[in-house]
Coordinates of C-alpha atoms and ligand atoms in Angstrom, one line a residue:
M1077 CA 7.2 16.1 3.9
D1078 CA 4.5 16.3 6.6
H1079 CA 5.1 14.8 10.0
P1080 CA 3.1 13.9 12.9
S1081 CA 2.3 17.2 14.6
T1082 CA 4.7 16.4 17.4
A1083 CA 7.4 17.0 14.8
K1084 CA 6.4 20.6 14.4
Q1085 CA 6.7 21.4 18.0
M1086 CA 10.4 20.9 18.0
S1087 CA 12.8 22.5 15.6
S1088 CA 16.1 22.9 17.5
P1089 CA 18.7 20.6 16.2
L1090 CA 19.2 19.2 19.7
Q1091 CA 15.5 18.3 20.1
Q1092 CA 13.8 16.0 17.7
W1093 CA 10.2 15.0 17.4
W1094 CA 11.0 11.3 18.2
H1095 CA 12.5 12.3 21.6
T1096 CA 9.0 12.6 23.1
T1097 CA 7.4 10.0 20.9
T1098 CA 6.7 6.3 21.8
A1099 CA 6.9 3.9 18.9
Y1100 CA 4.9 0.7 18.4
Q1101 CA 6.0 -2.2 16.3
V1102 CA 3.3 -3.9 14.2
Y1103 CA 4.0 -7.4 12.8
P1104 CA 1.5 -7.2 10.0
R1105 CA 1.0 -11.0 9.6
S1106 CA -0.2 -11.3 13.2
F1107 CA -1.8 -7.9 14.0
S1108 CA -5.4 -7.8 12.6
D1109 CA -6.9 -9.8 9.7
S1110 CA -9.7 -7.9 7.9
D1111 CA -10.6 -10.5 5.2
G1112 CA -10.7 -13.8 7.1
D1113 CA -7.8 -15.5 5.3
G1114 CA -6.0 -16.0 8.6
I1115 CA -3.2 -13.5 7.8
G1116 CA -3.2 -10.0 9.2
D1117 CA -3.3 -7.2 6.6
I1118 CA -3.1 -3.4 6.0
P1119 CA -6.9 -2.8 6.3
G1120 CA -6.7 -4.6 9.6
I1121 CA -4.0 -2.2 10.8
I1122 CA -6.0 0.8 9.7
S1123 CA -9.0 -0.5 11.7
K1124 CA -6.7 -0.4 14.8
L1125 CA -5.3 3.0 14.4
D1126 CA -7.7 4.5 17.0
Y1127 CA -6.6 1.9 19.5
L1128 CA -3.0 3.0 18.9
K1129 CA -3.9 6.6 19.1
D1130 CA -5.7 6.1 22.4
L1131 CA -2.5 4.4 23.7
G1132 CA -0.6 7.5 22.8
I1133 CA 1.6 6.0 20.1
G1134 CA 3.3 8.6 17.8
V1135 CA 5.0 6.3 15.3
I1136 CA 4.4 2.7 14.0
W1137 CA 7.3 0.5 12.8
L1138 CA 5.7 -1.9 10.3
S1139 CA 7.6 -5.1 9.8
P1140 CA 7.9 -5.8 6.0
I1141 CA 4.8 -5.5 3.9
Y1142 CA 6.5 -5.7 0.5
R1143 CA 5.9 -8.4 -2.1
S1144 CA 7.7 -11.6 -0.9
P1145 CA 7.5 -15.4 -1.2
M1146 CA 7.5 -15.2 2.7
D1147 CA 10.3 -17.6 3.3
D1148 CA 11.2 -15.4 6.3
N1149 CA 7.8 -13.7 6.7
G1150 CA 8.6 -10.8 4.4
Y1151 CA 12.3 -10.2 5.3
D1152 CA 12.8 -11.8 1.8
I1153 CA 11.6 -9.1 -0.6
S1154 CA 10.9 -9.9 -4.3
D1155 CA 9.6 -6.4 -5.2
Y1156 CA 10.6 -3.4 -3.2
R1157 CA 7.9 -1.2 -4.9
D1158 CA 4.8 -3.3 -4.3
I1159 CA 2.8 -4.8 -1.4
A1160 CA 2.4 -8.5 -0.7
A1161 CA -1.0 -9.5 -2.0
E1162 CA -2.0 -11.0 1.4
F1163 CA -1.3 -7.7 3.1
G1164 CA -3.2 -5.5 0.6
T1165 CA -2.3 -3.0 -2.2
L1166 CA -0.4 0.2 -2.6
D1167 CA -3.7 2.0 -2.3
D1168 CA -4.3 0.4 1.1
F1169 CA -0.8 1.5 2.1
D1170 CA -1.4 5.1 1.0
Q1171 CA -4.6 5.0 2.9
L1172 CA -2.8 3.7 6.0
V1173 CA -0.3 6.6 5.8
R1174 CA -3.1 9.1 5.4
E1175 CA -5.2 7.7 8.2
A1176 CA -2.2 7.5 10.5
K1177 CA -1.2 11.0 9.7
A1178 CA -4.7 12.2 10.5
R1179 CA -4.1 10.8 14.0
D1180 CA -0.6 12.3 14.3
I1181 CA 1.0 8.9 13.8
G1182 CA 3.9 8.3 11.5
I1183 CA 4.7 5.1 9.6
L1184 CA 8.2 3.6 9.6
L1185 CA 8.9 1.1 6.9
D1186 CA 11.2 -1.8 7.5
L1187 CA 14.1 -1.3 5.1
V1188 CA 15.5 -4.8 4.3
V1189 CA 18.5 -4.1 2.0
N1190 CA 21.2 -6.4 3.2
H1191 CA 19.6 -9.1 1.0
T1192 CA 16.6 -9.7 -1.2
S1193 CA 14.5 -12.8 -2.0
D1194 CA 15.9 -15.2 -4.5
E1195 CA 12.8 -14.4 -6.5
H1196 CA 13.8 -10.7 -6.8
P1197 CA 14.3 -10.0 -10.6
W1198 CA 17.8 -8.8 -9.8
F1199 CA 18.7 -12.2 -8.5
V1200 CA 16.9 -14.1 -11.2
Q1201 CA 19.1 -12.2 -13.7
S1202 CA 22.2 -12.4 -11.5
R1203 CA 22.2 -16.2 -11.3
A1204 CA 21.4 -16.6 -15.0
D1205 CA 25.0 -16.2 -16.3
R1206 CA 28.3 -14.7 -15.3
D1207 CA 28.1 -11.9 -17.8
N1208 CA 24.7 -10.7 -16.8
P1209 CA 24.6 -7.0 -16.0
Y1210 CA 23.0 -7.9 -12.6
R1211 CA 25.8 -10.5 -11.8
D1212 CA 27.5 -8.0 -9.5
F1213 CA 24.4 -7.1 -7.6
Y1214 CA 25.1 -10.2 -5.5
I1215 CA 28.2 -11.8 -4.1
W1216 CA 29.4 -14.7 -6.2
R1217 CA 32.6 -16.7 -5.6
R1218 CA 34.3 -19.6 -7.3
P1219 CA 34.3 -22.9 -5.2
A1220 CA 37.3 -23.6 -3.0
A1221 CA 39.9 -26.0 -4.4
D1222 CA 38.0 -29.0 -3.0
G1223 CA 34.8 -27.8 -4.6
G1224 CA 33.4 -26.7 -1.3
P1225 CA 32.3 -23.2 -0.2
P1226 CA 34.8 -20.3 -0.6
N1227 CA 35.1 -20.0 3.2
D1228 CA 33.4 -21.0 6.4
L1229 CA 31.0 -18.1 6.9
Q1230 CA 27.8 -19.4 8.6
S1231 CA 24.2 -18.3 8.1
S1232 CA 22.3 -16.9 11.0
F1233 CA 19.7 -19.5 10.4
G1234 CA 22.2 -22.4 10.6
G1235 CA 24.5 -24.0 8.1
P1236 CA 26.9 -22.5 5.6
A1237 CA 26.3 -19.0 4.3
W1238 CA 27.3 -20.0 0.8
T1239 CA 25.1 -22.0 -1.7
L1240 CA 26.4 -23.5 -4.9
D1241 CA 24.2 -22.5 -7.9
P1242 CA 24.2 -25.1 -10.6
A1243 CA 23.5 -22.6 -13.4
T1244 CA 27.1 -21.2 -13.3
G1245 CA 28.8 -23.4 -10.8
D1246 CA 29.6 -20.5 -8.5
Y1247 CA 28.6 -20.0 -4.9
Y1248 CA 26.5 -17.0 -3.7
L1249 CA 26.5 -15.5 -0.2
H1250 CA 23.4 -15.6 2.0
L1251 CA 23.9 -14.6 5.6
F1252 CA 20.3 -15.7 6.3
S1253 CA 18.3 -18.4 4.4
R1254 CA 19.5 -19.6 1.0
R1255 CA 16.4 -17.8 -0.3
Q1256 CA 17.8 -14.5 1.0
P1257 CA 20.9 -13.8 -1.2
D1258 CA 23.1 -10.9 0.1
L1259 CA 23.3 -7.8 -2.0
N1260 CA 26.7 -6.5 -3.0
W1261 CA 26.9 -3.0 -1.5
Q1262 CA 30.3 -2.4 -3.0
N1263 CA 28.5 -2.1 -6.3
P1264 CA 27.5 1.6 -6.8
R1265 CA 24.6 0.5 -9.0
V1266 CA 23.1 -1.4 -6.1
R1267 CA 23.3 1.6 -3.8
E1268 CA 21.7 3.9 -6.4
E1269 CA 18.8 1.4 -6.9
I1270 CA 18.3 1.3 -3.1
Y1271 CA 18.4 5.0 -2.6
S1272 CA 16.0 5.6 -5.5
M1273 CA 13.6 3.0 -3.9
M1274 CA 13.9 4.7 -0.5
N1275 CA 13.0 8.1 -2.1
W1276 CA 10.0 6.5 -3.8
W1277 CA 8.6 5.5 -0.4
I1278 CA 9.6 8.8 1.2
A1279 CA 7.5 10.6 -1.4
R1280 CA 4.6 8.5 -0.3
G1281 CA 4.7 10.3 3.1
I1282 CA 6.4 7.8 5.4
A1283 CA 8.0 9.0 8.7
G1284 CA 11.2 7.0 8.3
F1285 CA 12.8 3.6 8.3
R1286 CA 13.8 0.8 10.6
M1287 CA 16.8 -0.7 8.9
D1288 CA 17.2 -4.5 9.0
V1289 CA 20.7 -5.8 10.0
I1290 CA 22.1 -2.5 8.7
D1291 CA 25.5 -3.3 10.4
Y1292 CA 25.9 -6.0 7.7
I1293 CA 26.0 -3.8 4.6
G1294 CA 29.7 -3.1 4.8
K1295 CA 30.5 -6.8 4.9
Q1296 CA 33.8 -8.0 3.5
P1297 CA 33.1 -11.7 3.0
D1298 CA 36.5 -12.7 1.8
A1299 CA 38.0 -11.5 5.0
G1300 CA 35.3 -13.2 7.0
I1301 CA 33.9 -9.8 8.1
V1302 CA 30.2 -9.5 8.4
T1303 CA 29.4 -6.6 10.7
D1304 CA 31.2 -3.2 10.9
G1305 CA 33.0 -3.5 7.6
S1306 CA 35.4 -0.8 6.7
R1307 CA 32.9 1.1 4.4
L1308 CA 29.8 0.7 6.6
H1309 CA 29.7 4.3 7.8
D1310 CA 30.6 5.7 4.4
Y1311 CA 27.5 3.9 2.9
L1312 CA 25.3 5.2 5.7
Q1313 CA 26.5 8.8 5.2
E1314 CA 26.0 8.4 1.4
M1315 CA 22.5 7.0 2.0
N1316 CA 21.6 9.8 4.4
A1317 CA 22.7 12.4 1.8
A1318 CA 20.9 10.7 -1.0
T1319 CA 17.6 10.0 0.8
F1320 CA 16.3 11.0 4.2
G1321 CA 19.0 13.5 5.3
G1322 CA 17.5 16.9 6.1
R1323 CA 13.9 15.7 5.9
D1324 CA 13.3 15.2 9.6
L1325 CA 12.7 11.5 9.3
L1326 CA 13.2 8.9 12.0
T1327 CA 15.8 6.2 11.2
V1328 CA 16.7 3.3 13.5
G1329 CA 19.2 0.7 12.6
E1330 CA 19.1 -2.9 13.7
T1331 CA 22.7 -3.4 14.9
W1332 CA 23.3 -6.5 16.9
S1333 CA 27.0 -5.7 16.9
A1334 CA 26.7 -2.1 18.3
T1335 CA 28.8 -1.0 21.2
P1336 CA 28.3 2.4 22.8
Q1337 CA 31.3 3.6 20.8
S1338 CA 29.8 2.5 17.5
A1339 CA 26.4 3.8 18.5
L1340 CA 27.9 7.3 18.6
L1341 CA 29.2 6.8 15.1
Y1342 CA 25.7 5.8 13.9
S1343 CA 23.7 8.4 15.8
G1344 CA 26.1 11.1 16.8
R1345 CA 24.9 14.6 16.1
D1346 CA 27.4 15.6 13.5
R1347 CA 27.6 12.2 11.8
N1348 CA 24.7 12.5 9.4
E1349 CA 23.9 8.8 9.6
L1350 CA 20.9 7.6 11.7
S1351 CA 18.6 8.9 14.4
M1352 CA 19.4 5.9 16.7
V1353 CA 20.1 2.2 16.7
F1354 CA 18.7 -0.9 18.4
Q1355 CA 21.5 -2.4 20.5
F1356 CA 21.1 -5.9 21.8
E1357 CA 23.6 -6.2 24.6
H1358 CA 20.9 -6.5 27.3
V1359 CA 19.5 -9.4 25.2
T1360 CA 22.6 -11.3 24.3
Q1361 CA 24.1 -11.0 27.8
Q1362 CA 21.5 -13.6 28.9
W1363 CA 22.4 -16.1 26.3
D1364 CA 24.5 -19.3 26.9
S1365 CA 28.0 -19.0 25.5
V1366 CA 27.6 -22.2 23.5
Y1367 CA 23.9 -22.7 22.8
G1368 CA 23.1 -19.0 22.6
K1369 CA 19.4 -18.1 23.0
W1370 CA 18.3 -21.7 22.9
R1371 CA 19.6 -22.1 26.4
P1372 CA 19.0 -18.7 28.1
K1373 CA 20.6 -18.1 31.5
P1374 CA 18.4 -17.0 34.5
L1375 CA 18.0 -13.2 34.6
D1376 CA 21.0 -11.6 36.2
L1377 CA 19.7 -8.2 37.3
V1378 CA 23.1 -6.8 38.3
A1379 CA 24.4 -7.4 34.8
L1380 CA 21.2 -6.1 33.2
K1381 CA 21.4 -2.9 35.1
A1382 CA 25.1 -2.5 34.2
V1383 CA 24.4 -2.8 30.5
L1384 CA 21.4 -0.5 30.5
G1385 CA 23.2 2.0 32.7
K1386 CA 26.3 1.9 30.5
W1387 CA 24.2 2.8 27.4
Q1388 CA 22.4 5.6 29.3
Q1389 CA 25.7 7.1 30.3
A1390 CA 27.5 6.6 27.0
L1391 CA 24.7 8.4 25.0
S1392 CA 23.9 11.0 27.6
T1393 CA 25.2 14.1 25.6
D1394 CA 25.4 12.8 22.1
G1395 CA 23.7 10.1 20.1
W1396 CA 20.3 8.7 21.2
N1397 CA 19.1 5.4 22.7
S1398 CA 16.2 3.3 21.6
L1399 CA 14.5 1.5 24.4
F1400 CA 12.9 -1.9 24.1
W1401 CA 12.3 -5.2 25.8
G1402 CA 10.8 -7.1 22.9
N1403 CA 10.4 -7.4 19.1
H1404 CA 9.3 -9.9 16.5
D1405 CA 12.6 -11.9 17.0
L1406 CA 12.6 -12.0 20.8
P1407 CA 10.6 -13.8 23.5
R1408 CA 7.7 -11.9 25.1
A1409 CA 9.0 -9.4 27.6
V1410 CA 6.9 -10.4 30.5
S1411 CA 7.9 -14.1 30.0
R1412 CA 11.6 -13.3 29.7
Y1413 CA 12.1 -10.5 32.3
G1414 CA 9.0 -10.7 34.4
D1415 CA 6.9 -13.4 36.0
V1416 CA 3.9 -15.0 34.3
T1417 CA 3.2 -17.5 37.0
G1418 CA 1.7 -15.3 39.7
Y1419 CA 2.6 -11.8 38.9
R1420 CA 2.0 -11.2 35.2
V1421 CA 0.2 -7.9 35.7
A1422 CA 2.5 -6.5 38.4
S1423 CA 5.7 -7.6 36.7
A1424 CA 4.6 -6.3 33.2
K1425 CA 3.9 -2.9 34.7
M1426 CA 7.1 -2.9 36.6
L1427 CA 9.1 -3.6 33.4
A1428 CA 7.2 -0.9 31.5
T1429 CA 8.0 1.6 34.3
V1430 CA 11.7 0.8 34.3
L1431 CA 12.0 1.1 30.5
H1432 CA 9.7 4.1 29.8
L1433 CA 11.4 6.3 32.3
L1434 CA 14.8 5.8 30.8
K1435 CA 16.3 8.3 28.3
G1436 CA 15.6 7.2 24.7
T1437 CA 12.7 6.4 22.4
P1438 CA 10.6 3.5 23.7
F1439 CA 9.4 0.9 21.2
V1440 CA 6.4 -1.2 22.3
Y1441 CA 6.1 -4.5 20.6
Q1442 CA 2.5 -5.4 19.7
G1443 CA 0.7 -7.2 22.6
E1444 CA 3.3 -6.1 25.1
E1445 CA 0.9 -3.4 26.3
I1446 CA -1.6 -6.1 27.3
G1447 CA 1.1 -8.4 28.8
M1448 CA 1.0 -11.1 26.1
T1449 CA 3.1 -14.1 27.1
N1450 CA 5.2 -16.7 25.3
V1451 CA 3.2 -19.5 23.8
P1452 CA 3.5 -23.0 25.2
F1453 CA 3.4 -25.0 21.9
T1454 CA 3.6 -28.7 22.6
T1455 CA 4.8 -30.0 19.2
I1456 CA 7.3 -28.7 16.7
D1457 CA 4.6 -28.8 14.1
Q1458 CA 3.0 -25.7 15.7
Y1459 CA 6.0 -23.6 14.9
R1460 CA 6.2 -21.7 11.6
D1461 CA 9.5 -19.7 12.0
I1462 CA 12.2 -20.7 9.5
E1463 CA 14.9 -20.1 12.1
T1464 CA 13.2 -22.4 14.7
L1465 CA 12.6 -25.1 12.2
N1466 CA 16.1 -25.0 10.8
M1467 CA 17.7 -25.0 14.2
Q1468 CA 15.5 -27.9 15.3
R1469 CA 16.7 -30.0 12.4
L1470 CA 20.3 -29.1 13.1
H1471 CA 20.2 -29.7 16.8
V1472 CA 18.2 -32.9 16.6
D1473 CA 20.6 -34.2 13.9
A1474 CA 23.4 -33.4 16.2
G1475 CA 21.9 -35.6 19.0
L1476 CA 19.7 -33.2 21.0
L1477 CA 16.4 -34.8 22.2
P1478 CA 13.4 -33.2 20.4
E1479 CA 11.7 -32.5 23.8
E1480 CA 14.9 -30.7 24.9
F1481 CA 14.8 -28.5 21.8
L1482 CA 11.1 -27.8 22.4
K1483 CA 11.9 -26.5 25.9
G1484 CA 14.3 -24.0 24.4
A1485 CA 11.9 -23.1 21.7
N1486 CA 9.1 -22.5 24.3
E1487 CA 11.5 -19.9 25.8
S1488 CA 13.2 -18.4 22.8
S1489 CA 11.6 -19.2 19.5
R1490 CA 10.7 -16.1 17.5
D1491 CA 7.2 -17.5 17.2
N1492 CA 6.6 -16.5 20.8
A1493 CA 6.2 -13.0 19.6
R1494 CA 4.4 -13.9 16.4
T1495 CA 1.2 -15.5 17.6
P1496 CA -1.8 -13.4 16.7
M1497 CA -2.6 -10.2 18.6
Q1498 CA -5.2 -11.0 21.2
W1499 CA -7.9 -8.4 20.7
S1500 CA -10.9 -10.0 22.6
S1501 CA -12.3 -13.2 24.0
D1502 CA -13.9 -14.0 20.6
P1503 CA -12.7 -17.0 18.7
H1504 CA -9.1 -16.7 17.7
G1505 CA -8.8 -13.8 20.0
G1506 CA -10.7 -11.6 17.6
F1507 CA -7.7 -11.6 15.3
S1508 CA -9.4 -13.3 12.4
S1509 CA -12.7 -14.8 11.4
G1510 CA -10.7 -17.5 9.6
I1511 CA -8.1 -20.0 10.8
P1512 CA -4.9 -18.0 11.8
W1513 CA -1.7 -18.9 10.0
I1514 CA -0.2 -19.7 13.4
D1515 CA -2.1 -20.8 16.6
V1516 CA -3.4 -18.2 19.0
N1517 CA -2.1 -18.4 22.5
D1518 CA -4.8 -20.2 24.5
N1519 CA -4.7 -17.5 27.2
Y1520 CA -6.6 -15.0 24.9
T1521 CA -9.8 -15.6 26.8
T1522 CA -8.3 -13.6 29.7
V1523 CA -5.3 -11.8 28.2
N1524 CA -6.8 -9.5 25.5
A1525 CA -7.1 -5.9 24.6
A1526 CA -10.9 -5.5 25.2
A1527 CA -10.5 -6.8 28.7
A1528 CA -7.5 -4.6 29.3
I1529 CA -9.2 -1.4 28.1
A1530 CA -12.2 -2.2 30.3
D1531 CA -10.1 -2.5 33.4
T1532 CA -8.5 0.8 34.5
A1533 CA -6.0 -1.1 36.6
S1534 CA -4.7 -3.1 33.6
I1535 CA -1.2 -3.2 32.0
W1536 CA -2.7 -1.3 29.0
H1537 CA -3.7 1.7 31.2
H1538 CA -0.3 1.6 32.8
Y1539 CA 1.4 1.9 29.4
R1540 CA -0.9 4.6 28.3
H1541 CA -0.1 6.6 31.5
L1542 CA 3.7 6.2 31.0
I1543 CA 3.5 7.2 27.3
G1544 CA 1.6 10.3 28.4
M1545 CA 4.1 11.1 31.1
R1546 CA 6.9 11.2 28.6
K1547 CA 5.1 13.9 26.7
A1548 CA 4.4 15.9 29.8
H1549 CA 7.7 15.8 31.7
P1550 CA 10.9 16.9 30.0
V1551 CA 12.9 15.2 32.8
I1552 CA 11.9 11.9 31.3
V1553 CA 13.0 12.9 27.9
Y1554 CA 16.2 14.8 28.6
G1555 CA 17.1 14.2 32.3
Q1556 CA 20.6 13.0 33.2
Y1557 CA 20.7 9.3 34.3
R1558 CA 22.2 8.1 37.6
S1559 CA 21.9 4.7 39.2
Y1560 CA 21.8 3.6 42.8
L1561 CA 22.3 0.2 44.5
D1562 CA 24.2 -1.2 41.4
D1563 CA 25.1 -4.4 43.2
D1564 CA 21.7 -5.2 44.6
P1565 CA 20.5 -8.3 42.8
N1566 CA 16.8 -7.6 43.5
V1567 CA 16.0 -3.9 42.8
F1568 CA 16.6 -1.4 40.0
V1569 CA 16.9 2.1 41.3
Y1570 CA 17.7 5.1 39.2
E1571 CA 17.3 8.8 39.0
R1572 CA 16.7 11.3 36.2
Q1573 CA 17.6 14.9 36.7
L1574 CA 16.9 18.0 34.7
D1575 CA 17.5 21.5 36.1
E1576 CA 15.5 21.6 39.4
V1577 CA 13.5 18.5 38.7
R1578 CA 14.4 15.0 39.9
L1579 CA 12.7 11.8 39.3
V1580 CA 13.6 8.6 41.2
V1581 CA 12.5 5.2 40.0
V1582 CA 12.4 2.2 42.2
A1583 CA 11.6 -1.3 40.9
N1584 CA 11.5 -4.7 42.6
F1585 CA 12.4 -7.4 40.1
K1586 CA 11.5 -10.3 42.5
P1587 CA 8.3 -12.1 43.5
L1588 CA 9.0 -11.3 47.1
P1589 CA 8.4 -8.4 49.5
L1590 CA 11.6 -6.6 50.2
S1591 CA 12.8 -4.0 52.7
L1592 CA 15.2 -1.6 51.1
T1593 CA 17.6 0.9 52.6
M1594 CA 17.9 3.9 50.4
P1595 CA 21.0 6.0 50.1
P1596 CA 20.4 9.6 51.4
E1597 CA 20.7 11.2 47.9
A1598 CA 17.9 9.0 46.6
Q1599 CA 15.5 10.0 49.4
I1600 CA 13.0 12.5 48.0
R1601 CA 9.4 13.8 48.5
G1602 CA 7.2 15.0 45.7
L1603 CA 4.6 13.7 43.4
C1604 CA 3.9 10.1 42.5
L1605 CA 4.4 9.8 38.7
S1606 CA 3.7 6.2 38.4
S1607 CA 3.0 3.2 40.6
N1608 CA 1.8 -0.4 40.1
Y1609 CA 0.5 -0.6 43.7
A1610 CA -0.7 2.2 45.9
A1611 CA 0.6 5.7 45.0
R1612 CA 3.8 6.8 46.8
D1613 CA 4.9 10.4 47.0
R1614 CA 8.1 9.9 49.0
I1615 CA 11.2 7.8 49.3
D1616 CA 12.4 7.5 52.9
A1617 CA 15.5 5.9 54.3
T1618 CA 13.8 2.5 54.5
I1619 CA 11.0 1.4 52.2
D1620 CA 9.1 -1.8 52.1
L1621 CA 8.4 -3.0 48.6
A1622 CA 5.7 -5.4 47.5
P1623 CA 6.5 -8.2 44.9
Y1624 CA 7.4 -6.5 41.6
E1625 CA 6.4 -3.2 42.9
A1626 CA 7.7 -0.2 40.8
F1627 CA 7.0 3.5 41.3
A1628 CA 8.5 6.8 40.5
V1629 CA 8.5 10.0 42.5
L1630 CA 9.1 13.4 41.0
E1631 CA 10.5 16.3 43.1
R1632 CA 10.8 19.9 42.1
R1633 CA 13.3 21.9 44.1
Ligands
LIG420 C1 16.5 -9.3 11.3 C2 15.0 -9.4 11.3 O1 14.6 -8.7 12.5 C3 14.7 -10.8 11.3 O2 13.3 -11.1 11.6 C4 15.1 -11.4 10.0 O3 14.9 -12.8 9.9 C5 16.6 -11.1 9.7 N1 16.9 -9.7 10.0 C6 16.8 -11.2 8.2 O4 16.2 -10.2 7.5

């Protein structure tokens, strides 16, 4: 398998090509529409490869592009070996891989194998009768004594995780929508089919996989266990040996349940499982204990620093971190962690500085690099996301006022991240010549890629600079992490150190000027590596910070 040429520079088992790489997530439906049907597509992605190359991106994670009825925008697959017609064809995909490779960019596919669509032929067979050879591809149970579901497992999209299927009178398990039946990983035939499908894509030249809710595949539904089932790591080791192992591919597991301990199981050097996982502790820590993300708490910087620092320390000598603020399931980073009222540009750059100078592989979510914001939809009809619409129904039925729900959705709905990419000030933000499948954020006239590229002081140029710094300075890639001022609720200060090189990062998370007293160990002089105000080349005992100021100083001893 060929790789982005970055791959070829590193062959030591301790150094991997994805250590110096920055990844970019494309949500195909909303990225770029080439044919005017209002839905983004693969030719649209190909037309933006130069844009991603200029930004410095080395690998693209594509959210699902497979054939699908799109109940969950492609996370419900009906054919693992074909492309959804609205996104293009297999020829388009092959061209994408080729064109990306020509620019030293790898393509990661989204591997959604916890469940399929209910339209997948396996499920169509499986539900037909109890003796069907595909019956055991899914998880079927007899009703409870009262005729109800076998147990009280709940779906992530609200309501019971079991649906009664009239054809046979049994219930099937679906941990997401009822149109996303869960595969039965205990069945070796299921695993063989999945591995063969993975190899089929690997042979097409992809650079790896992002693995959807991969911590679910060991589920033990009768015991009420969803994540971290007893055979989870056996399956991953088996998958590794049967597919990507030894081929230098990047694999990243989506694991909402991960702890630093389990992350070492997934990504430890001698484990033969994955390259890294996405952990979500810094996300869920901000959720309400009862209403979850629908009622987020104000940002608690001390807690956020503690979580990020804990992960930096835990994976400092083994395992590997992924680094991200946003994705297609999360609010826009600058809306959640920054300040879109008066400091959109400064706070977005500050957040980028903090994240990109940590140890791990950064993942930029489309539009983050131009500071796209949450979308202030005013009616529920503007939302398209199955989770948002289901939750609205459930909460309003339970007595919540629709306007209260809308407030939560404005902050937390997955559609905040899914409005079309804002390319220019042309109609629909230059995303499509047709009517987009979901409304474009009205701020596209000022927040767009063309304007950002034209302005050398933009968020886009700041990202480009940081992505380039990671390739140039091993201290960013491999330096030891140490934090300062852990209890300070306003600033994030940390150091990275590799041999004789030290990098100190200072970030003000508040819309106010601050005067900061720095501990003696953090006072250094050297070179300004990054700044969102005037360059600074030293950190003295006292420093005055502007609102959302962030900078990094590199010292060589
Ligand atoms: C996680 C994905 O990121 C999300 O978008 C999807 O709805 C669920 N898994 C189900 O596949």
